[in-house]
mmCIF file of N, CA, C and O in Angstrom:
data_model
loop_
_atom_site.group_PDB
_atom_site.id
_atom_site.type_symbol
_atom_site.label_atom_id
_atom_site.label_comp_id
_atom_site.label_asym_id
_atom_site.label_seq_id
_atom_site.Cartn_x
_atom_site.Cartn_y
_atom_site.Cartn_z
ATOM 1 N N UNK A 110 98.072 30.211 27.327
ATOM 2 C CA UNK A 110 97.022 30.921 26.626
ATOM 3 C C UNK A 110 95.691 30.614 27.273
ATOM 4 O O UNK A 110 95.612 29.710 28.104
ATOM 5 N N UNK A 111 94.405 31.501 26.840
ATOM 6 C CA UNK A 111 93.217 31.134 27.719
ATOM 7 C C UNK A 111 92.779 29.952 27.519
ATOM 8 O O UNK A 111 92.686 29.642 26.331
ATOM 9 N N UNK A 112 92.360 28.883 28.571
ATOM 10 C CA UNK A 112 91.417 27.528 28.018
ATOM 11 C C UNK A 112 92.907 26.433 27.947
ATOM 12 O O UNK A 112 92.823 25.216 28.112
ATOM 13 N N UNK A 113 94.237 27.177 27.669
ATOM 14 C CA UNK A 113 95.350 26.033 27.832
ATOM 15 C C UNK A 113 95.826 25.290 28.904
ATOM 16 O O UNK A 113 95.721 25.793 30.022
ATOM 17 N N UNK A 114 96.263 24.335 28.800
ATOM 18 C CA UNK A 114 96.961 23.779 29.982
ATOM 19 C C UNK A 114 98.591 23.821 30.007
ATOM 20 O O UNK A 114 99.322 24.379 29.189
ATOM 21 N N UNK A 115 98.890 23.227 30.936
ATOM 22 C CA UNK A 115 100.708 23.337 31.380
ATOM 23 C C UNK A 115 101.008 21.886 31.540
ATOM 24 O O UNK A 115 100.106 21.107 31.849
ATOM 25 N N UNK A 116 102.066 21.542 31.371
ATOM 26 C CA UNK A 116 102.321 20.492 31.930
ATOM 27 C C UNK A 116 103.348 20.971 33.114
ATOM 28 O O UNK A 116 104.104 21.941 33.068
ATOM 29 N N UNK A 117 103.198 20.149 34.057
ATOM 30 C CA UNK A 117 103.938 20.848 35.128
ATOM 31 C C UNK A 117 104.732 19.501 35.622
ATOM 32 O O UNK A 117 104.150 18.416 35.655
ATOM 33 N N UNK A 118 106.226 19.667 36.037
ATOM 34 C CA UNK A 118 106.993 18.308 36.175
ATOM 35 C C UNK A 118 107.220 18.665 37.823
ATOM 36 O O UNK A 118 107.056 19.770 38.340
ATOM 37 N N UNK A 119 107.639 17.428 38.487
ATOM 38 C CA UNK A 119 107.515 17.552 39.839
ATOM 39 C C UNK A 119 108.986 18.432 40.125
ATOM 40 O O UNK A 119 109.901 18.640 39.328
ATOM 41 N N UNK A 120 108.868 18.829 41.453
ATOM 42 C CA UNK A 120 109.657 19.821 42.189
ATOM 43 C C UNK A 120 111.193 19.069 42.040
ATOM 44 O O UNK A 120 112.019 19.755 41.438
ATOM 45 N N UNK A 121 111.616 17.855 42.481
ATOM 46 C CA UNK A 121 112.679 17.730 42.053
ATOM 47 C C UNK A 121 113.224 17.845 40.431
ATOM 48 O O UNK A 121 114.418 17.760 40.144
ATOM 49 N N UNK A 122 112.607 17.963 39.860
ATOM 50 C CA UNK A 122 113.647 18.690 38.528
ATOM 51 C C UNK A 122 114.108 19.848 38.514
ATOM 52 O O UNK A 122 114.750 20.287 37.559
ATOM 53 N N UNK A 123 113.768 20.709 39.895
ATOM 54 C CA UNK A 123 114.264 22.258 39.634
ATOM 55 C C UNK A 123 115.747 22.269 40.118
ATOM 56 O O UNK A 123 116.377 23.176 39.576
ATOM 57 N N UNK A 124 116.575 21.422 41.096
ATOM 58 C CA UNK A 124 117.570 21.733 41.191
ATOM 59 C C UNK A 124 118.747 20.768 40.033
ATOM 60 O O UNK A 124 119.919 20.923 39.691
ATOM 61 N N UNK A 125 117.895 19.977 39.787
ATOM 62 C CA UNK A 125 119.126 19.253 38.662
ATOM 63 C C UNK A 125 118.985 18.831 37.081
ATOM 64 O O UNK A 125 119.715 18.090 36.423
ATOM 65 N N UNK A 126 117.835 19.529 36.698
ATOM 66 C CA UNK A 126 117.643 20.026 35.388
ATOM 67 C C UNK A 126 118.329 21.031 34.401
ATOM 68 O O UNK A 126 119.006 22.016 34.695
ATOM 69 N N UNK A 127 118.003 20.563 33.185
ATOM 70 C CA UNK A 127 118.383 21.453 32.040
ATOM 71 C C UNK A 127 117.042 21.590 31.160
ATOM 72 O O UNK A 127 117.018 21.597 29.929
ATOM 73 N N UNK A 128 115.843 21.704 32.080
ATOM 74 C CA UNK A 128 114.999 21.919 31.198
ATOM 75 C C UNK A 128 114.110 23.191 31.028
ATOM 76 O O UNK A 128 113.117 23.326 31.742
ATOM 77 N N UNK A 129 114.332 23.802 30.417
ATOM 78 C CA UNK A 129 113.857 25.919 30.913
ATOM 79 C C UNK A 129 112.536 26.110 31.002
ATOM 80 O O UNK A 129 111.729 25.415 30.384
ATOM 81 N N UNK A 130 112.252 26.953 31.685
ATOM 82 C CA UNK A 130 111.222 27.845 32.036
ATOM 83 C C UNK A 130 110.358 29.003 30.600
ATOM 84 O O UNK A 130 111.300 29.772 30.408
ATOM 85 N N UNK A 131 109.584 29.333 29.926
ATOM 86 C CA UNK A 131 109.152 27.636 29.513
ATOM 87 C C UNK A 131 109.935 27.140 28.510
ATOM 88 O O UNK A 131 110.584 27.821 27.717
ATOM 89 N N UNK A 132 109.875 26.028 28.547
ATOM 90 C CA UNK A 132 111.148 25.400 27.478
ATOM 91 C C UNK A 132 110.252 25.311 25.836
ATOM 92 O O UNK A 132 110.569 25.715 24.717
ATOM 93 N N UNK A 133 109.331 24.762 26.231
ATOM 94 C CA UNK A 133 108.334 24.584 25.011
ATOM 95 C C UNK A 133 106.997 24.592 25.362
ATOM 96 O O UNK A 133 106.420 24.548 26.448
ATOM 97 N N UNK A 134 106.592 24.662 24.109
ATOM 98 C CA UNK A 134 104.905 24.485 23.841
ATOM 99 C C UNK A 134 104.134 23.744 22.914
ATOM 100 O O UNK A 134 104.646 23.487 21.825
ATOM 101 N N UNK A 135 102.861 23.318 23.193
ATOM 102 C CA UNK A 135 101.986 22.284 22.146
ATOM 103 C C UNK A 135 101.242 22.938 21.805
ATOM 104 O O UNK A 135 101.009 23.706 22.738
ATOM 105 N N UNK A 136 100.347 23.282 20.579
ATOM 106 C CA UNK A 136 99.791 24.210 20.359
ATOM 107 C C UNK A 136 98.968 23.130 18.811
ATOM 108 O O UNK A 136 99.460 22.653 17.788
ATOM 109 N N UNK A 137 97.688 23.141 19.336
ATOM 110 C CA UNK A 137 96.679 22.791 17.919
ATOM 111 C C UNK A 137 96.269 23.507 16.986
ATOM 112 O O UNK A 137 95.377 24.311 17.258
ATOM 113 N N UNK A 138 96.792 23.439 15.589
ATOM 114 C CA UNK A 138 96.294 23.928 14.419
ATOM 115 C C UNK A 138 95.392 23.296 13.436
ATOM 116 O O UNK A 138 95.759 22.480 12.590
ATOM 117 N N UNK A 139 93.888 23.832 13.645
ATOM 118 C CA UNK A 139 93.281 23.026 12.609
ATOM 119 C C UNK A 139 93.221 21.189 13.580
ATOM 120 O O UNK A 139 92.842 20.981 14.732
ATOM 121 N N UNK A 140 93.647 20.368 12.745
ATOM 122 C CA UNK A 140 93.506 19.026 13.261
ATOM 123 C C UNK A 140 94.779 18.302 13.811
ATOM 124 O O UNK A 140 94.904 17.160 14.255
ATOM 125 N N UNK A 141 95.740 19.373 13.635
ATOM 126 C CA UNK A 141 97.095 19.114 13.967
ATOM 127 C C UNK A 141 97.826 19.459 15.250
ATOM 128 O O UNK A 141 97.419 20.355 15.989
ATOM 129 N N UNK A 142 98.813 18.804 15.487
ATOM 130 C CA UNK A 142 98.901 19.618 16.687
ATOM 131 C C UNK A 142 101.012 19.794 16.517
ATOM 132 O O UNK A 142 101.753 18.935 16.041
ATOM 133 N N UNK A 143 101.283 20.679 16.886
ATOM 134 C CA UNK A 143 102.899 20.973 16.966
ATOM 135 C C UNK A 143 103.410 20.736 18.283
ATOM 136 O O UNK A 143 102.770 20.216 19.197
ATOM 137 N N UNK A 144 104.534 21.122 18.334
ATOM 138 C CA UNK A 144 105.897 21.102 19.247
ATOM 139 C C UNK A 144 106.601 22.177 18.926
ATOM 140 O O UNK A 144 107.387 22.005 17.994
ATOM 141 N N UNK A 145 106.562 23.439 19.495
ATOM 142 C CA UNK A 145 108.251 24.088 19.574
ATOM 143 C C UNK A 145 108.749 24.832 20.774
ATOM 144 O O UNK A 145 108.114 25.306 21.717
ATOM 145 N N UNK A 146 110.173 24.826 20.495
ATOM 146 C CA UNK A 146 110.780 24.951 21.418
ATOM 147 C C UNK A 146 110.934 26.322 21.562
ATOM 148 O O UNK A 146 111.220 27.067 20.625
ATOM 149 N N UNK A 147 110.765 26.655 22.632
ATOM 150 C CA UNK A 147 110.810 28.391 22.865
ATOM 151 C C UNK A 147 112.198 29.238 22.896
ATOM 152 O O UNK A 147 112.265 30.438 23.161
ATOM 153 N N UNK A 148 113.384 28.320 22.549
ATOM 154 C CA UNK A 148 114.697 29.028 22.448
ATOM 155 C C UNK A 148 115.227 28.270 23.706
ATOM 156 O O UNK A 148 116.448 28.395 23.797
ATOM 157 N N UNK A 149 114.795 27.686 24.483
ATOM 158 C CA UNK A 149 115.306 26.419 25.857
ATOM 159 C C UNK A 149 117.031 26.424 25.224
ATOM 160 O O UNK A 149 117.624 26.842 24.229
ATOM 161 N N UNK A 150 117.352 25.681 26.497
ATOM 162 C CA UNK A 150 119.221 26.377 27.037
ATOM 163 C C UNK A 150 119.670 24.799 26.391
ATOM 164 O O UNK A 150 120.733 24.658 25.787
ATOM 165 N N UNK A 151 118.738 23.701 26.603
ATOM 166 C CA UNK A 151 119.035 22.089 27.288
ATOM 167 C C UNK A 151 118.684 21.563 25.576
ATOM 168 O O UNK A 151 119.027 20.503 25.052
ATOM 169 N N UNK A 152 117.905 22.680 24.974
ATOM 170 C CA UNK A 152 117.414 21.639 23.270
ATOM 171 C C UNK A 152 116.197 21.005 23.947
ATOM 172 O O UNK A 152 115.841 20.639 25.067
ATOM 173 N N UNK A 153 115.617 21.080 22.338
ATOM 174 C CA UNK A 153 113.902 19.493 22.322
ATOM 175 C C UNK A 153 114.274 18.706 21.379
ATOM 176 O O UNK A 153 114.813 19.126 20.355
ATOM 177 N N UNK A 154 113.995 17.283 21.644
ATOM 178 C CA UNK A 154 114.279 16.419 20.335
ATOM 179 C C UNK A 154 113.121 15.969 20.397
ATOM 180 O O UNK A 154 112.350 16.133 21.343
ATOM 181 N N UNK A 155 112.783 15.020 18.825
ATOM 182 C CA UNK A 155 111.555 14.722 18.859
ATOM 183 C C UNK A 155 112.054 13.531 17.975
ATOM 184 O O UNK A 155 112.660 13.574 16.904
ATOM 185 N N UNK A 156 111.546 12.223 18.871
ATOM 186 C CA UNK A 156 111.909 11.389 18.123
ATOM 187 C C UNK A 156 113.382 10.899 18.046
ATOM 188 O O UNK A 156 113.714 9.963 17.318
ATOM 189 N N UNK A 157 114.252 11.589 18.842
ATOM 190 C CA UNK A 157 115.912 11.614 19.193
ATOM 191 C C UNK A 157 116.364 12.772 17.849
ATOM 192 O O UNK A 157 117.574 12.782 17.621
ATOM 193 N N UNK A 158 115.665 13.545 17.132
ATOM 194 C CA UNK A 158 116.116 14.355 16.077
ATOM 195 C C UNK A 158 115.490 15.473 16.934
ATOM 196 O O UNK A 158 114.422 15.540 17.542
ATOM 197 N N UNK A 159 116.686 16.467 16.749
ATOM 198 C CA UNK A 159 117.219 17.951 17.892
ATOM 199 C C UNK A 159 116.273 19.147 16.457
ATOM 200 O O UNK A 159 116.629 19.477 15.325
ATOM 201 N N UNK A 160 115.069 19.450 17.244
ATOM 202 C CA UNK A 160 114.651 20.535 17.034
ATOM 203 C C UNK A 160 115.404 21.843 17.053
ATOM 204 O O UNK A 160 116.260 22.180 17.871
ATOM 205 N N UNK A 161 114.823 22.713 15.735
ATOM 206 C CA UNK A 161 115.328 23.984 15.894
ATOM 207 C C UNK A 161 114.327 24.952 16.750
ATOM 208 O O UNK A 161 113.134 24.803 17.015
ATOM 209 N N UNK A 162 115.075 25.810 17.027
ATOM 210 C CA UNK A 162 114.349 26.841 18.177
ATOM 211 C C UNK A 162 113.238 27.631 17.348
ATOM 212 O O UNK A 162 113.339 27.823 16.136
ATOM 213 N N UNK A 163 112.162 28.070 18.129
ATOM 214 C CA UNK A 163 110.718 28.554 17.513
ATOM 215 C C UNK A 163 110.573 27.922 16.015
ATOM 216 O O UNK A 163 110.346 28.665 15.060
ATOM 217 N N UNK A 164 110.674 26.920 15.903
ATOM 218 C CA UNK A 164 110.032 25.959 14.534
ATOM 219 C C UNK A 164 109.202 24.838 14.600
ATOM 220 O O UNK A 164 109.604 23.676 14.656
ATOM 221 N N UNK A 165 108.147 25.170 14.593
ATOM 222 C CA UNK A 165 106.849 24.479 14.960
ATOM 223 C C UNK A 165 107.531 22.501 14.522
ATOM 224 O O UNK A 165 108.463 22.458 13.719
ATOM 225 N N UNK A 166 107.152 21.510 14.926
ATOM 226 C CA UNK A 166 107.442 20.274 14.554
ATOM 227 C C UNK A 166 105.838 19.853 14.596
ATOM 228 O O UNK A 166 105.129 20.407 15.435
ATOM 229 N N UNK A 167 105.247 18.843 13.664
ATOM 230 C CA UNK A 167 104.110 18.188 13.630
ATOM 231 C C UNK A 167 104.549 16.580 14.298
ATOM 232 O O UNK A 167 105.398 15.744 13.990
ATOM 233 N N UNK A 168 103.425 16.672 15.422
ATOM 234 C CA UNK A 168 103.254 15.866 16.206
ATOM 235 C C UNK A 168 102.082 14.602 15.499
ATOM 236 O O UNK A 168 100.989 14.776 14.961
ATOM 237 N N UNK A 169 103.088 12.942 15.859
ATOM 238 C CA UNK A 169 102.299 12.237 15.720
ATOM 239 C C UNK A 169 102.008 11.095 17.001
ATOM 240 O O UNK A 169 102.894 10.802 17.804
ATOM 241 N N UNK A 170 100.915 10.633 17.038
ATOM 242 C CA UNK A 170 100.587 9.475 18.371
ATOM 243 C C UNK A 170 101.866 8.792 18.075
ATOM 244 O O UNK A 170 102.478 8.638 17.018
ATOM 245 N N UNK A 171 102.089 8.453 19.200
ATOM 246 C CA UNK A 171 103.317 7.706 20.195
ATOM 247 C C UNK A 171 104.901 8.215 19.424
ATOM 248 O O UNK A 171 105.775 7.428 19.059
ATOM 249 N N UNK A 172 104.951 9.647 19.319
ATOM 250 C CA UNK A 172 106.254 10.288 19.107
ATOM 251 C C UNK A 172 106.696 10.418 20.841
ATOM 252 O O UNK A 172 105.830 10.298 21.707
ATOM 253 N N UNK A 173 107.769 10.609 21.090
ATOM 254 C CA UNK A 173 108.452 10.811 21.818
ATOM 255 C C UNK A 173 109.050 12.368 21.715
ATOM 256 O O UNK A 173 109.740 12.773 20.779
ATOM 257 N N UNK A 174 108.680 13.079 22.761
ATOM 258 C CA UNK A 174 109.483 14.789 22.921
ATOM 259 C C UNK A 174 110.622 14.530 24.178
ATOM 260 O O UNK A 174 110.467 13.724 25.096
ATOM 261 N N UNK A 175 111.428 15.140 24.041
ATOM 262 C CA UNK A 175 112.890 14.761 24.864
ATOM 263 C C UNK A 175 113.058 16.596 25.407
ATOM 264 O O UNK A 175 113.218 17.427 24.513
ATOM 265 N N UNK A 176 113.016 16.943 26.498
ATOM 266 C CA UNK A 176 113.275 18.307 26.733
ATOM 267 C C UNK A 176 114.542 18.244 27.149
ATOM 268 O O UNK A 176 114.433 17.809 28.295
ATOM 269 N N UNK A 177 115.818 18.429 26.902
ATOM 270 C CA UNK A 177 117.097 18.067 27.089
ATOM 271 C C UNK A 177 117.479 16.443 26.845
ATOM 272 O O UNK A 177 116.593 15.740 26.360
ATOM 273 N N UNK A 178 118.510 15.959 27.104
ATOM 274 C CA UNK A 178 119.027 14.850 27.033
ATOM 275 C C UNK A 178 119.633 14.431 28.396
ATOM 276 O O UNK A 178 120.216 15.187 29.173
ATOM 277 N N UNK A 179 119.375 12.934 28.585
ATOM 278 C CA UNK A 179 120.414 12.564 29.777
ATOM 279 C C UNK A 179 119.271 12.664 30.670
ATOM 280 O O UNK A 179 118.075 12.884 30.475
ATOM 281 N N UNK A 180 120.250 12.354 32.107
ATOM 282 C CA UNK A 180 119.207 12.174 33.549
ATOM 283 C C UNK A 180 118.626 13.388 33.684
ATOM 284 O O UNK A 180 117.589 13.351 34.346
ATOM 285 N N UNK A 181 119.091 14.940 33.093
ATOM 286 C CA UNK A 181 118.774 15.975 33.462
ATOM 287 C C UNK A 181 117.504 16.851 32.538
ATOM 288 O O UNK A 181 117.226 18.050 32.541
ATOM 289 N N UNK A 182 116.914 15.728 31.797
ATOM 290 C CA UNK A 182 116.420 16.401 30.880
ATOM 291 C C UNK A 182 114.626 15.389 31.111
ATOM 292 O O UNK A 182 114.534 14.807 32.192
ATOM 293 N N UNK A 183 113.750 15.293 30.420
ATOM 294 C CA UNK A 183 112.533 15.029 30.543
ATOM 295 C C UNK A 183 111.745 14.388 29.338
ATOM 296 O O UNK A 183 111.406 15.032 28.345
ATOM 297 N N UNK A 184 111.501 13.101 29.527
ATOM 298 C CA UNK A 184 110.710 12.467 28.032
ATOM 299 C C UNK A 184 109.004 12.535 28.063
ATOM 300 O O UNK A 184 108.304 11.731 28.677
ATOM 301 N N UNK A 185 108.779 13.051 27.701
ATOM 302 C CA UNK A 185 107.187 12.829 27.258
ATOM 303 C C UNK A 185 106.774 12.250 25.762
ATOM 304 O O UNK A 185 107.189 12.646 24.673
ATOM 305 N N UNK A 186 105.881 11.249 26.028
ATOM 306 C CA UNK A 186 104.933 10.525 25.072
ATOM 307 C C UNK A 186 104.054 10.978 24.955
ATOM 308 O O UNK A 186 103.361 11.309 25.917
ATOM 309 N N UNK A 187 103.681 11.204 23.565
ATOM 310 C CA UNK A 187 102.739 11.961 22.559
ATOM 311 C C UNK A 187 101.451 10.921 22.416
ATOM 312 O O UNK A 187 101.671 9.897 21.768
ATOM 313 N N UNK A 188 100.250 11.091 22.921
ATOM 314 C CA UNK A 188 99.363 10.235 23.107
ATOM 315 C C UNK A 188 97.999 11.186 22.690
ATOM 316 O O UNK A 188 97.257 11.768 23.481
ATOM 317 N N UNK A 189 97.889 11.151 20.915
ATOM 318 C CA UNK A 189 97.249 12.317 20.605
ATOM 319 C C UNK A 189 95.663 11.504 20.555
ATOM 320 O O UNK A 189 95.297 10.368 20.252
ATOM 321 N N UNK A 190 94.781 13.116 21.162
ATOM 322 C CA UNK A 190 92.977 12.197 21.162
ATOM 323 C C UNK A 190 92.326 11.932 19.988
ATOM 324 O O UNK A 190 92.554 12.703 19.057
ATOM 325 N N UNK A 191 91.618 11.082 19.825
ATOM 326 C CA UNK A 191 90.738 10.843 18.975
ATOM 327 C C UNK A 191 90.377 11.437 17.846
ATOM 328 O O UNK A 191 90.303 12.570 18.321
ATOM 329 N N UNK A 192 89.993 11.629 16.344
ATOM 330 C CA UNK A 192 89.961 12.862 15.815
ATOM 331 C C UNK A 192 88.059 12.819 15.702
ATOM 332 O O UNK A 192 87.304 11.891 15.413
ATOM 333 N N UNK A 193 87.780 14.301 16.084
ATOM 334 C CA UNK A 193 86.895 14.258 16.038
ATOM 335 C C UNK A 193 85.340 14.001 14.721
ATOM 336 O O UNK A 193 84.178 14.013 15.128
#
């Protein structure tokens, strides 16, 4: 979206991944911020609990997002800013 960013994972995850194109998105509401998964092939967990597809999840500092599972999949830490 305009003013958004991407997270972009390095080039070797494209041949031995399960993590889709786009798999998910973060998106701020108000003071909050979500997680969902765009319908991805591989699943998002949050927290090791398997998100449902397009159902926003509320994100908290130092949650854990899992874009698949296993060596083939991608962990990111939730390291939310300051509130203003």
């Amino acid at each position: 979206h305009p003013g958004g960013g991407e997270v972009i994972l390095a080039a070797d995850y494209t041949s031995v991944s399960r993590i889709s194109k786009p798999h998910g998105i973060i998106k701020k509401e108000g003071a909050r911020y979500l997680f969902e998964d765009r319908g991805s092939t591989g699943g998002s967990f949050l927290n090791s609990t398997e998100l449902q597809k397009r159902q926003p999840a509320i994100l908290h500092d130092g949650d854990l997002i899992e874009l698949a599972k296993g060596a083939k999949g991608a962990r990111l830490l939730v390291i939310l800013p300051e509130s203003e």
